[in-house]
PDB file of C-alpha atoms in Angstrom:
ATOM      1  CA  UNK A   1      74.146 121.185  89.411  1.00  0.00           C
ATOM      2  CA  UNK A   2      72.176 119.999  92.102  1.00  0.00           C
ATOM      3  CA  UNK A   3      70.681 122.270  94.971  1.00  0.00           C
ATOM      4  CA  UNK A   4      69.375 121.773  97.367  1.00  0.00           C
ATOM      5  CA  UNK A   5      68.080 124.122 100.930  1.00  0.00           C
ATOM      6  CA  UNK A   6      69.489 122.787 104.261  1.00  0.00           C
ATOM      7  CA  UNK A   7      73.390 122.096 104.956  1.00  0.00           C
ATOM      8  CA  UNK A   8      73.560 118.191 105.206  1.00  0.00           C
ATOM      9  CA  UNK A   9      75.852 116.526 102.815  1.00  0.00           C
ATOM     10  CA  UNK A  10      72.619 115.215 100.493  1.00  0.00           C
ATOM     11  CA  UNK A  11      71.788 118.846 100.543  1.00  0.00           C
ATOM     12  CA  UNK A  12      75.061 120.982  99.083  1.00  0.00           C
ATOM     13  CA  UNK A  13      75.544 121.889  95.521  1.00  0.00           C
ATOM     14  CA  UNK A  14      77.885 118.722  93.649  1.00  0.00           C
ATOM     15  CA  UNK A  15      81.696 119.797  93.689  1.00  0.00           C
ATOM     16  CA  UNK A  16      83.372 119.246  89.656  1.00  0.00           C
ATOM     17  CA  UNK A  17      84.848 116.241  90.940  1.00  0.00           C
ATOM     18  CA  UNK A  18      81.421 114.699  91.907  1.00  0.00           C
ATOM     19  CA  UNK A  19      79.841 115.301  89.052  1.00  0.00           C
ATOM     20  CA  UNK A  20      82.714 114.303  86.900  1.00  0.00           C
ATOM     21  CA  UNK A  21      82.368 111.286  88.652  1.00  0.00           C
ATOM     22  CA  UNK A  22      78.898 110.345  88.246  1.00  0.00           C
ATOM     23  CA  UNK A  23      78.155 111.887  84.580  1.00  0.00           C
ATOM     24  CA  UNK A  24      81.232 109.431  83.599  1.00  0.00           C
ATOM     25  CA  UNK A  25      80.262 106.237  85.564  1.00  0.00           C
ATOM     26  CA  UNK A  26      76.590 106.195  84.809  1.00  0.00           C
ATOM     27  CA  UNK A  27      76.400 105.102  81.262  1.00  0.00           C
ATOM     28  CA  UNK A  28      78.831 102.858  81.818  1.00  0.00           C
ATOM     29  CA  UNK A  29      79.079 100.019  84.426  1.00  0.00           C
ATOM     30  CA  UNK A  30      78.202 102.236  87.004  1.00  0.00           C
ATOM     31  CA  UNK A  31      81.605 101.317  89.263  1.00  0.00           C
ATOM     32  CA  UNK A  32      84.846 103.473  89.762  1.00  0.00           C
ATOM     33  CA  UNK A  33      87.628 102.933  92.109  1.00  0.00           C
ATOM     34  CA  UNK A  34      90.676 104.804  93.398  1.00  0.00           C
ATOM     35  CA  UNK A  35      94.115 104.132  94.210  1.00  0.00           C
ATOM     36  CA  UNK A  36      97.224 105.240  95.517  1.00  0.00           C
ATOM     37  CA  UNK A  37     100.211 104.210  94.729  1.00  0.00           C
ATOM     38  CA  UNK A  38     103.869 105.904  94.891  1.00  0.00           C
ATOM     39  CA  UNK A  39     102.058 108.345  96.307  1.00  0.00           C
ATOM     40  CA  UNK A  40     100.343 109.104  93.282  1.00  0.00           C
ATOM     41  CA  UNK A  41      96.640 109.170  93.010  1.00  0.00           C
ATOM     42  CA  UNK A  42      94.553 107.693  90.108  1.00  0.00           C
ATOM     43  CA  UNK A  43      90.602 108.066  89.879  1.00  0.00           C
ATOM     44  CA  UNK A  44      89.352 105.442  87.661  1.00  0.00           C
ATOM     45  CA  UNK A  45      86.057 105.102  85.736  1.00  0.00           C
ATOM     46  CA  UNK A  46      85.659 103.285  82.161  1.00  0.00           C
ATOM     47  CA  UNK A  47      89.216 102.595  82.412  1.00  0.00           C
ATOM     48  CA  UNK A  48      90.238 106.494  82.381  1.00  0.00           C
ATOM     49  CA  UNK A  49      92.009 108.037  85.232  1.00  0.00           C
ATOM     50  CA  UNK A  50      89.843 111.535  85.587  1.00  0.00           C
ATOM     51  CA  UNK A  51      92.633 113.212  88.427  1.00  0.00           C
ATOM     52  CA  UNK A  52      94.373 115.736  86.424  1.00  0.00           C
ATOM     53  CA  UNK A  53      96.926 116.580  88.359  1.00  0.00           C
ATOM     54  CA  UNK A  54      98.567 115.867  91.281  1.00  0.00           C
ATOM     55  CA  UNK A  55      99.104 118.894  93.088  1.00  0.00           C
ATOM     56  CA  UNK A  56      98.041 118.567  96.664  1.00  0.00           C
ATOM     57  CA  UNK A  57      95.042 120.335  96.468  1.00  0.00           C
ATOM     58  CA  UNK A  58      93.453 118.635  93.501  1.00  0.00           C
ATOM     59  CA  UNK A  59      93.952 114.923  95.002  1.00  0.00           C
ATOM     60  CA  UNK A  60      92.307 116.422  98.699  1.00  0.00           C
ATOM     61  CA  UNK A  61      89.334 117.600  96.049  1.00  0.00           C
ATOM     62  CA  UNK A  62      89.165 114.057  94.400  1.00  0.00           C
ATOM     63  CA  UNK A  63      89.171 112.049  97.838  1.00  0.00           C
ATOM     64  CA  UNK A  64      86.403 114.718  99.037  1.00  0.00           C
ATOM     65  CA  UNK A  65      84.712 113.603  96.465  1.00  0.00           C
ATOM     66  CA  UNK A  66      84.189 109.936  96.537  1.00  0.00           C
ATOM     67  CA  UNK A  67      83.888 110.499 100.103  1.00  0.00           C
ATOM     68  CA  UNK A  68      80.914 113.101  99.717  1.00  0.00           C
ATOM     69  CA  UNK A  69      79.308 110.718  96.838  1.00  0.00           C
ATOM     70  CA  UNK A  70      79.695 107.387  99.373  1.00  0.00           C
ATOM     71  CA  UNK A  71      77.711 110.313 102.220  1.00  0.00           C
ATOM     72  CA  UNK A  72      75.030 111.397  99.629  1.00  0.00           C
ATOM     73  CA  UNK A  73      74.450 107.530  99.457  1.00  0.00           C
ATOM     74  CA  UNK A  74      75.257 108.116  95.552  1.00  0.00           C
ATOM     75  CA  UNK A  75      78.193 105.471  95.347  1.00  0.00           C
ATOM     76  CA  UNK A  76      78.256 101.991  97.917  1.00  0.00           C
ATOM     77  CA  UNK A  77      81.247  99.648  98.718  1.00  0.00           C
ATOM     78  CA  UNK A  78      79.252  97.118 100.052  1.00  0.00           C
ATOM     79  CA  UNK A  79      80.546  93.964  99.661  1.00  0.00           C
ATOM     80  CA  UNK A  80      83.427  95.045  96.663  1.00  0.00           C
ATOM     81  CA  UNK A  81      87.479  95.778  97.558  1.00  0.00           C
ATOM     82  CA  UNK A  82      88.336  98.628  99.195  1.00  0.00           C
ATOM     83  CA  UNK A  83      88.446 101.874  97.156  1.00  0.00           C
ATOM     84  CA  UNK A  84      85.946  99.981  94.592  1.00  0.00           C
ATOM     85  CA  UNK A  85      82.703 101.862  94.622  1.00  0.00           C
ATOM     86  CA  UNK A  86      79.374 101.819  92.614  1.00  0.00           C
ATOM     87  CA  UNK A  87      76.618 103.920  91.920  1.00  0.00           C
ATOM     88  CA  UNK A  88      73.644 103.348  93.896  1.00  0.00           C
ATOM     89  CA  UNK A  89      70.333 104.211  92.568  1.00  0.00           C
ATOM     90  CA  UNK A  90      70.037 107.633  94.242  1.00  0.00           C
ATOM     91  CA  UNK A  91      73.208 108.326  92.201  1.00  0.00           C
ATOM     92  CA  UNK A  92      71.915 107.398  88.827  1.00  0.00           C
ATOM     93  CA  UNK A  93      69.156 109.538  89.668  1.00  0.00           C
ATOM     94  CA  UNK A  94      71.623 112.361  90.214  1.00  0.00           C
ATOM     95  CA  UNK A  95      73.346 111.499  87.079  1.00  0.00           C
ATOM     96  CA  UNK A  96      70.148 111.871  85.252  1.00  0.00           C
ATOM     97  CA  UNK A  97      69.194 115.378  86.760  1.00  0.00           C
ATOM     98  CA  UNK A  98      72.698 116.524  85.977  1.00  0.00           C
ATOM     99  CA  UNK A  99      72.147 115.052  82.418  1.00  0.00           C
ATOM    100  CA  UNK A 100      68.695 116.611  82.006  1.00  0.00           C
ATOM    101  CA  UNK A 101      70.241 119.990  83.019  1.00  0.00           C
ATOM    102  CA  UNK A 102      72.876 120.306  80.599  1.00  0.00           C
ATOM    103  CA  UNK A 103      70.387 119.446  77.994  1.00  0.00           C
ATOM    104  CA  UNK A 104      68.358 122.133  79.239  1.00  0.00           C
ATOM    105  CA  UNK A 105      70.933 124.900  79.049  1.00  0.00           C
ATOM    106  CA  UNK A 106      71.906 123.726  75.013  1.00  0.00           C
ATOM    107  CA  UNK A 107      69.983 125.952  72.395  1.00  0.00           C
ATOM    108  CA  UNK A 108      68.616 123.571  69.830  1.00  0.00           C
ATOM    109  CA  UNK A 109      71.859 123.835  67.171  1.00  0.00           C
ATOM    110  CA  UNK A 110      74.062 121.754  70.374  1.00  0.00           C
ATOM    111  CA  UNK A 111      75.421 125.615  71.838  1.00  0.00           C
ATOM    112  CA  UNK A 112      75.084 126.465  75.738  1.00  0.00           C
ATOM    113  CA  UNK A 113      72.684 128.923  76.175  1.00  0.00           C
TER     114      UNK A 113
END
């Protein structure tokens, strides 16, 4: 996870959905987008929807989520559709720390630590 001292949004330990979101978009094309529709919502990245439920709770979670990433200056909309986002350099960086850590906490036969 990323830490960080201080209480501005750059600052706060990643939320699941967060990371989620930028472990899975990284190695790929680096976009996601969301939509709603039927009043169902649908996180997409690689062509996988990563919301696993829709309870009320978890969809708040998700939408905090891109909204935190878009805050962090991880993800951009500039110039794409609405709800289309991609991963701005900052945010592959924080893919790559996240990465790096969860290599970090694997003994050497693959097993966390």
């Amino acid at each position: 996870m990323l830490l960080g001292t201080g209480c501005n949004a750059s600052s706060r330990q990643l939320s699941t959905e967060e990371t989620q979101i930028l472990t899975a978009a990284a190695p790929s094309d680096s976009m996601f987008y969301w939509t709603r529709f039927d009043g169902k919502l649908e996180v997409y990245v690689n062509g996988a929807d990563l919301v696993p439920n829709q309870n009320p709770m978890t969809t708040e979670a998700w939408m905090d989520a891109i909204n935190s990433l878009e805050q962090r200056g991880f993800s951009s909309n500039d110039g794409l559709k609405v709800g289309v986002f991609v991963l701005t350099s900052k945010g592959h960086a924080a893919a790559e720390q996240l990465a790096a850590n969860a290599r970090s906490t694997l003994k050497p036969n693959g097993s966390e630590i």
